[in-house]
């Protein structure tokens, strides 16, 4: 069974765009911060054929034990997109 690919469309200020298909991901938790790295390729538009990586670092909005009762309701963090030449 194939897992679905995550896709993203990036719109640039000059009106151009890039469509990115991510086909793998890794995630780790370091000192309470969840770091997710997606890897794939630009499949259409600016940078077509180039590899792409999105890294997201998320801080939990509550204690990790909160998921035992009501579930986690959110997090805050930063994301970085790299399209490699």
Short mmCIF file of C-alpha atoms in Angstrom, two decimals:
data_model
loop_
_atom_site.label_atom_id
_atom_site.label_comp_id
_atom_site.label_asym_id
_atom_site.label_seq_id
_atom_site.Cartn_x
_atom_site.Cartn_y
_atom_site.Cartn_z
CA UNK A 1 0.00 0.00 0.00
CA UNK A 2 1.42 3.38 -0.98
CA UNK A 3 1.20 6.20 1.51
CA UNK A 4 -0.30 9.44 0.19
CA UNK A 5 2.08 12.20 -0.77
CA UNK A 6 1.76 15.57 0.87
CA UNK A 7 1.76 18.45 -1.61
CA UNK A 8 2.34 22.16 -1.18
CA UNK A 9 2.05 25.11 -3.55
CA UNK A 10 4.32 28.07 -2.89
CA UNK A 11 3.29 31.44 -4.37
CA UNK A 12 6.01 34.02 -4.99
CA UNK A 13 5.70 37.82 -4.97
CA UNK A 14 6.30 37.95 -8.75
CA UNK A 15 3.20 35.78 -9.38
CA UNK A 16 5.11 32.58 -10.14
CA UNK A 17 4.70 29.39 -8.11
CA UNK A 18 6.23 26.03 -7.24
CA UNK A 19 4.34 22.79 -6.60
CA UNK A 20 6.19 20.52 -4.18
CA UNK A 21 5.43 16.84 -3.54
CA UNK A 22 6.85 15.49 -0.27
CA UNK A 23 7.42 11.74 -0.18
CA UNK A 24 9.23 11.21 3.12
CA UNK A 25 9.30 12.65 6.60
CA UNK A 26 11.12 12.30 9.90
CA UNK A 27 10.18 13.62 13.30
CA UNK A 28 11.98 13.89 16.61
CA UNK A 29 11.25 15.47 19.96
CA UNK A 30 14.12 17.37 21.58
CA UNK A 31 13.68 19.03 24.97
CA UNK A 32 9.91 19.25 24.41
CA UNK A 33 10.18 20.68 20.88
CA UNK A 34 8.74 18.58 18.06
CA UNK A 35 10.83 18.86 14.88
CA UNK A 36 9.37 17.51 11.63
CA UNK A 37 11.36 17.43 8.37
CA UNK A 38 9.59 16.74 5.07
CA UNK A 39 11.61 15.85 1.95
CA UNK A 40 10.50 15.82 -1.66
CA UNK A 41 10.84 17.47 -5.05
CA UNK A 42 9.50 20.47 -6.92
CA UNK A 43 7.23 18.80 -9.48
CA UNK A 44 5.99 21.89 -11.32
CA UNK A 45 6.83 25.58 -11.72
CA UNK A 46 9.88 27.47 -10.48
CA UNK A 47 12.66 25.06 -9.53
CA UNK A 48 11.03 22.02 -11.19
CA UNK A 49 13.15 18.92 -10.56
CA UNK A 50 14.98 20.40 -7.56
CA UNK A 51 14.89 18.75 -4.15
CA UNK A 52 12.91 20.49 -1.43
CA UNK A 53 12.89 20.25 2.35
CA UNK A 54 10.45 21.77 4.85
CA UNK A 55 11.47 21.83 8.52
CA UNK A 56 8.88 22.66 11.18
CA UNK A 57 9.75 23.16 14.85
CA UNK A 58 6.71 23.27 17.12
CA UNK A 59 6.48 24.14 20.80
CA UNK A 60 3.55 22.61 22.66
CA UNK A 61 0.98 25.08 23.96
CA UNK A 62 0.45 22.96 27.07
CA UNK A 63 2.11 20.28 29.14
CA UNK A 64 2.70 16.93 27.38
CA UNK A 65 0.55 15.19 30.02
CA UNK A 66 -2.50 17.24 28.92
CA UNK A 67 -3.08 14.71 26.13
CA UNK A 68 -4.02 12.12 28.74
CA UNK A 69 -7.25 13.94 29.59
CA UNK A 70 -8.50 16.19 26.82
CA UNK A 71 -5.95 16.04 24.03
CA UNK A 72 -3.52 18.71 22.92
CA UNK A 73 -5.25 21.79 21.52
CA UNK A 74 -2.41 23.47 19.71
CA UNK A 75 1.18 24.46 19.36
CA UNK A 76 3.25 27.34 18.04
CA UNK A 77 6.44 27.27 16.04
CA UNK A 78 8.39 28.14 12.95
CA UNK A 79 8.71 26.61 9.49
CA UNK A 80 11.52 26.83 6.98
CA UNK A 81 11.40 25.81 3.31
CA UNK A 82 14.57 25.04 1.32
CA UNK A 83 14.58 24.42 -2.43
CA UNK A 84 18.02 23.18 -3.34
CA UNK A 85 19.76 24.28 -6.56
#
